[in-house]
Amino acid sequence: MNTVIKSRYSAEYSKVESALPGRSAPWLVALRAGALDKFSGNGFPSIREEEWRYTNVSGIEKNLFVPTDQPSSATVDKEWLDRFKLPDCWSFVLVDGYFSAELSQLDGLPEGLVVQSLAKTLDTDAEQVKPYFAHAVSDDEHSFVAFNTAWFCDGLFLKVSKKLALTKPVQLLHVTTQQERLSTTRTVIVVEPMAEAQVIETYIGVEQAYLSAAVTEVFVEANANLTLYKVQCESAKAYHFGGTYVKQARDARFIHHNFAFGGLLARSDIHCDLDNASECDLNGLYLGNQRQHLDNHTRINHLQPNAVSREMYKGVLAGRSRGVFQGRVVVAENAQKTDSQMNNRNLLLSDDAEADTKPQLEIYADDVKCSHGVTVGQLDEKSVFYLQSRCVDEETARNMLTFAFANEMVNKLTIKSLHDLVLTQVLERFPQQGISIDWL
Amino acid sequence: MLNIENLHVSVGDKPILKGINLQIKPGEIHAIMGPNGSGKSTLSHVLSGKSGYTVTEGTVTYDGKDLTEMAPEVRAREGVFLAFQYPVEIPGVSNIYLLKAALNAIRKHQGLSEVDAMDFLMLVKDKVRLLEMDEKFLYRAVNEGFSGGEKKRNEILQMAILEPRLCIMDETDSGLDIDALKIVSEGVNSLRSPERSFVMVTHYQRLLDYIKPDFVHVLAHGQIVKSGGADLALELEEKGYSWVENKQAAA
Ligand SMILES: Nc1ncnc2c1ncn2[C@@H]1O[C@H](COP(=O)(O)OP(=O)(O)OP(=O)(O)O)[C@@H](O)[C@H]1O
Ligand SMILES: [Mg+2]
């Protein structure tokens, strides 16, 4: 290697390398080596890069987070875990980046549904993963992806076979249990033609500083249906990077709900590549408090004609928090009849809170319907007065309006236990005086 | 019940109300008419406590208390209700939730316990029937996507449920179709009682045919330029505002 090494993490790689899964699959070994090279040459993204201009990740370099060498589920506080485990789902738990069979529910899966440790899959039957791995995202995307490819220690491989409609959602619960941990997971989700699934990714961690860096590659094949949820409740001291990269085949439908609640610095990337007549619907809610920095980055590539994309991201920012929304929609030259709407609305609850919003439309086709709208504002004083005139005190009125603003996104959730979990999280994060849970 | 004396109100440096005098006794119905921009909504807003207005002179007392000293929600709990000329849409807050929150706030103010869930539902449904509304409106977000007339009717629904003592209705009739006007008027009439007073801001005689006022006042350029009985409205309908405004200028 003749490039200057830009990251302290590269020097640590030799310590973990031999323990990483997939050593017996040459294609993966080669991929990892290439990814390490790319990462070492670039380091983590810098604010000089357009896609990272609002988000400074240098804290990750200062901290030097390390992977655990002895994964153990024994250290997990079960009571705490159970608050996030959804009872009406098939749950799979990853502890500090490693799949935990002990904490997961492995029984009762229907025939045609595969959910298993990615590490195990790579070590026993790597060919199963090969057609998908690094096919929804390349290591050139940015350094976090290259970092993930080089470092990931485990993750999940989830496959729903053709025509199978799952009767229960699958929950993937990522838990970080110790400070200074580096949890690097890679997840591959494949929904085969005409199949239907709901998958919930949940991220939690102890109240410590750690780095959770996850990449999820998603394949929604022809005429399949996937609703993917991300509930990010990392610790308020943690760093979170999560990328979700989705390839949709023709007539495939993908719905995403992204709840960004935790983390000192958290970034989500959601990318969708849309084939002919496919549909994607991206929903997001980020709630910032204190000094949190929450970045949401979406890209929708309309590659073929007749696809529909919808996007609604909402942010509520209090304290000195900062919310970022960068939404890009690219319509390729032959993607005629594209129908795309993008919306981002931000509510600032304090003078020190900040929202940076940047919608971008790049349209190369001529027969398309594309729109976007963004707002950054405070609570509407007319509404506050209206509620006061209906006997509600000012503080409660403000809480009601704030909650109502956020609740629009929560109300879209149809899985009862998930709805309740997210609602509880929202209420925990905002002053709730006067707000009753039996919101009608 | 309500006593307004020499009330002067400005928005910024701009004087809008310029010496209003008005006494309202329990059980009375007062109609306020007057040209666009004369200050009718400003008066309604000042009575209900909207911010952005400065009282530069005069007093407003309600049951002997200085109304201008009370927060808007306290006025509301004390029984002052404003049916807005332009009701505000509150996405994400359902009608029934707001009604419950409002009713419980009033009860708490009166030292009563929270309303029983069944009693509340019965009360609300009763009033929904009174105003011939669809129950579905209860579960929709407050005024969101309501038509102009539906919003006005919803204001009166809230009024009927909260049972205020001073009902200020700012152009409730505007936007209501002929049938709706009749239904809403009947609803209002059913609320009439010796303890309850009404201030109805309107541009049209039609409303006053249904709800007969005891007094009619003409507000022009921030002052009440003429007061009279129900007949005054008929005379205005015939002669227009220039008649009173000219008389005022001549005087
Ligand atoms: N916030 C404000 N800033 C500036 N001027 C204002 C403000 N609010 C009211 N005004 C002015 O005060 C005057 C009275 O307004 P108001 O709304 O009270 O009239 P109104 O009698 O209710 O009229 P209408 O019959 O059209 O409803 C108008 O000239 C209006 O432009
Ligand atoms: Mg008006």
mmCIF file of C-alpha atoms in Angstrom, chain A residues 98-236:
data_model
loop_
_atom_site.group_PDB
_atom_site.id
_atom_site.type_symbol
_atom_site.label_atom_id
_atom_site.label_comp_id
_atom_site.label_asym_id
_atom_site.label_seq_id
_atom_site.Cartn_x
_atom_site.Cartn_y
_atom_site.Cartn_z
ATOM 1 C CA TYR A 98 -22.560 -10.861 17.263
ATOM 2 C CA PHE A 99 -25.627 -12.979 16.741
ATOM 3 C CA SER A 100 -26.898 -14.477 19.979
ATOM 4 C CA ALA A 101 -28.724 -17.759 19.490
ATOM 5 C CA GLU A 102 -29.523 -17.795 23.181
ATOM 6 C CA LEU A 103 -31.452 -14.525 23.108
ATOM 7 C CA SER A 104 -33.093 -15.133 19.748
ATOM 8 C CA GLN A 105 -36.190 -17.003 18.877
ATOM 9 C CA LEU A 106 -35.240 -19.737 16.497
ATOM 10 C CA ASP A 107 -38.293 -21.963 16.692
ATOM 11 C CA GLY A 108 -41.513 -21.813 14.812
ATOM 12 C CA LEU A 109 -40.252 -20.120 11.694
ATOM 13 C CA PRO A 110 -42.337 -21.010 8.685
ATOM 14 C CA GLU A 111 -40.826 -23.037 5.908
ATOM 15 C CA GLY A 112 -39.337 -20.667 3.383
ATOM 16 C CA LEU A 113 -38.139 -18.130 5.906
ATOM 17 C CA VAL A 114 -34.448 -18.123 6.631
ATOM 18 C CA VAL A 115 -33.062 -15.946 9.377
ATOM 19 C CA GLN A 116 -29.582 -16.785 10.575
ATOM 20 C CA SER A 117 -26.243 -15.385 11.591
ATOM 21 C CA LEU A 118 -24.460 -13.933 8.589
ATOM 22 C CA ALA A 119 -21.105 -15.085 9.981
ATOM 23 C CA LYS A 120 -22.342 -18.633 10.241
ATOM 24 C CA THR A 121 -23.812 -18.500 6.750
ATOM 25 C CA LEU A 122 -20.535 -17.241 5.340
ATOM 26 C CA ASP A 123 -18.548 -19.938 7.089
ATOM 27 C CA THR A 124 -20.833 -22.785 6.067
ATOM 28 C CA ASP A 125 -22.444 -21.780 2.792
ATOM 29 C CA ALA A 126 -20.957 -18.533 1.527
ATOM 30 C CA GLU A 127 -22.343 -19.141 -1.958
ATOM 31 C CA GLN A 128 -25.834 -18.440 -0.636
ATOM 32 C CA VAL A 129 -24.834 -14.907 0.233
ATOM 33 C CA LYS A 130 -22.587 -14.165 -2.713
ATOM 34 C CA PRO A 131 -25.288 -13.086 -5.209
ATOM 35 C CA TYR A 132 -26.370 -10.361 -2.813
ATOM 36 C CA PHE A 133 -23.391 -9.263 -0.795
ATOM 37 C CA ALA A 134 -22.139 -5.838 -1.914
ATOM 38 C CA HIS A 135 -24.691 -5.864 -4.730
ATOM 39 C CA ALA A 136 -26.967 -3.197 -3.276
ATOM 40 C CA VAL A 137 -24.119 -0.921 -2.282
ATOM 41 C CA SER A 138 -20.513 -0.626 -3.323
ATOM 42 C CA ASP A 139 -17.546 0.237 -1.153
ATOM 43 C CA ASP A 140 -17.112 3.372 -3.233
ATOM 44 C CA GLU A 141 -20.338 4.777 -1.777
ATOM 45 C CA HIS A 142 -18.447 6.234 1.155
ATOM 46 C CA SER A 143 -15.974 5.198 3.799
ATOM 47 C CA PHE A 144 -18.498 3.865 6.277
ATOM 48 C CA VAL A 145 -19.558 1.262 3.754
ATOM 49 C CA ALA A 146 -15.945 0.294 3.001
ATOM 50 C CA PHE A 147 -15.275 0.233 6.744
ATOM 51 C CA ASN A 148 -18.239 -2.033 7.250
ATOM 52 C CA THR A 149 -17.213 -4.439 4.494
ATOM 53 C CA ALA A 150 -13.725 -4.740 5.954
ATOM 54 C CA TRP A 151 -14.704 -4.931 9.637
ATOM 55 C CA PHE A 152 -18.136 -6.543 9.971
ATOM 56 C CA CYS A 153 -18.006 -9.423 12.411
ATOM 57 C CA ASP A 154 -21.530 -10.725 12.054
ATOM 58 C CA GLY A 155 -25.044 -9.716 11.158
ATOM 59 C CA LEU A 156 -28.043 -11.484 9.765
ATOM 60 C CA PHE A 157 -29.009 -13.174 6.589
ATOM 61 C CA LEU A 158 -32.754 -13.051 6.084
ATOM 62 C CA LYS A 159 -34.506 -14.563 3.133
ATOM 63 C CA VAL A 160 -38.198 -14.880 2.440
ATOM 64 C CA SER A 161 -38.807 -17.319 -0.358
ATOM 65 C CA LYS A 162 -40.981 -16.816 -3.347
ATOM 66 C CA LYS A 163 -44.693 -16.132 -2.741
ATOM 67 C CA LEU A 164 -44.379 -16.535 1.010
ATOM 68 C CA ALA A 165 -46.330 -13.943 2.967
ATOM 69 C CA LEU A 166 -45.047 -13.775 6.537
ATOM 70 C CA THR A 167 -47.735 -13.838 9.190
ATOM 71 C CA LYS A 168 -45.572 -12.100 11.786
ATOM 72 C CA PRO A 169 -42.926 -9.406 11.551
ATOM 73 C CA VAL A 170 -39.274 -10.263 12.077
ATOM 74 C CA GLN A 171 -37.410 -8.141 14.576
ATOM 75 C CA LEU A 172 -33.645 -7.693 14.393
ATOM 76 C CA LEU A 173 -32.503 -6.276 17.693
ATOM 77 C CA HIS A 174 -29.008 -4.795 17.869
ATOM 78 C CA VAL A 175 -27.690 -4.330 21.385
ATOM 79 C CA THR A 176 -24.433 -2.766 22.490
ATOM 80 C CA THR A 177 -23.612 -3.672 26.060
ATOM 81 C CA GLN A 178 -20.282 -2.069 26.861
ATOM 82 C CA GLN A 179 -18.555 1.244 26.520
ATOM 83 C CA GLU A 180 -16.017 1.890 23.799
ATOM 84 C CA ARG A 181 -17.395 -1.029 21.834
ATOM 85 C CA LEU A 182 -17.404 -1.156 18.095
ATOM 86 C CA SER A 183 -20.425 -3.083 16.788
ATOM 87 C CA THR A 184 -20.089 -3.582 13.084
ATOM 88 C CA THR A 185 -22.826 -5.598 11.509
ATOM 89 C CA ARG A 186 -23.839 -6.445 8.010
ATOM 90 C CA THR A 187 -27.332 -7.596 7.234
ATOM 91 C CA VAL A 188 -28.706 -8.954 4.002
ATOM 92 C CA ILE A 189 -32.466 -9.073 3.472
ATOM 93 C CA VAL A 190 -33.892 -10.800 0.447
ATOM 94 C CA VAL A 191 -37.604 -10.838 -0.302
ATOM 95 C CA GLU A 192 -38.103 -13.088 -3.286
ATOM 96 C CA PRO A 193 -40.692 -12.503 -6.019
ATOM 97 C CA MET A 194 -44.262 -12.052 -4.797
ATOM 98 C CA ALA A 195 -43.307 -12.577 -1.170
ATOM 99 C CA GLU A 196 -44.346 -10.241 1.633
ATOM 100 C CA ALA A 197 -42.564 -9.320 4.830
ATOM 101 C CA GLN A 198 -42.216 -6.811 7.620
ATOM 102 C CA VAL A 199 -38.838 -6.413 9.256
ATOM 103 C CA ILE A 200 -38.007 -4.240 12.233
ATOM 104 C CA GLU A 201 -34.441 -3.176 12.937
ATOM 105 C CA THR A 202 -34.009 -1.913 16.481
ATOM 106 C CA TYR A 203 -30.796 -0.397 17.857
ATOM 107 C CA ILE A 204 -30.215 0.053 21.560
ATOM 108 C CA GLY A 205 -27.222 0.338 23.852
ATOM 109 C CA VAL A 206 -26.076 1.038 27.397
ATOM 110 C CA GLU A 207 -25.657 4.693 28.406
ATOM 111 C CA GLN A 208 -22.054 4.822 27.246
ATOM 112 C CA ALA A 209 -20.013 5.951 24.296
ATOM 113 C CA TYR A 210 -19.709 3.321 21.571
ATOM 114 C CA LEU A 211 -19.931 3.045 17.822
ATOM 115 C CA SER A 212 -22.617 1.084 16.124
ATOM 116 C CA ALA A 213 -21.925 0.843 12.418
ATOM 117 C CA ALA A 214 -24.403 -1.170 10.424
ATOM 118 C CA VAL A 215 -25.026 -1.743 6.766
ATOM 119 C CA THR A 216 -28.200 -3.404 5.586
ATOM 120 C CA GLU A 217 -28.539 -4.525 1.999
ATOM 121 C CA VAL A 218 -32.089 -5.116 0.883
ATOM 122 C CA PHE A 219 -33.424 -6.856 -2.197
ATOM 123 C CA VAL A 220 -37.102 -6.569 -2.907
ATOM 124 C CA GLU A 221 -37.628 -8.747 -5.910
ATOM 125 C CA ALA A 222 -40.306 -8.582 -8.606
ATOM 126 C CA ASN A 223 -43.752 -7.922 -7.206
ATOM 127 C CA ALA A 224 -42.597 -8.456 -3.644
ATOM 128 C CA ASN A 225 -43.573 -6.324 -0.693
ATOM 129 C CA LEU A 226 -41.356 -5.253 2.173
ATOM 130 C CA THR A 227 -42.005 -2.891 5.026
ATOM 131 C CA LEU A 228 -38.809 -2.157 6.892
ATOM 132 C CA TYR A 229 -38.697 -0.267 10.168
ATOM 133 C CA LYS A 230 -35.706 1.226 11.836
ATOM 134 C CA VAL A 231 -36.032 2.220 15.465
ATOM 135 C CA GLN A 232 -32.782 3.816 16.530
ATOM 136 C CA CYS A 233 -32.675 4.288 20.298
ATOM 137 C CA GLU A 234 -28.924 4.239 20.864
ATOM 138 C CA SER A 235 -27.481 5.778 24.005
ATOM 139 C CA ALA A 236 -27.215 9.553 24.124
#
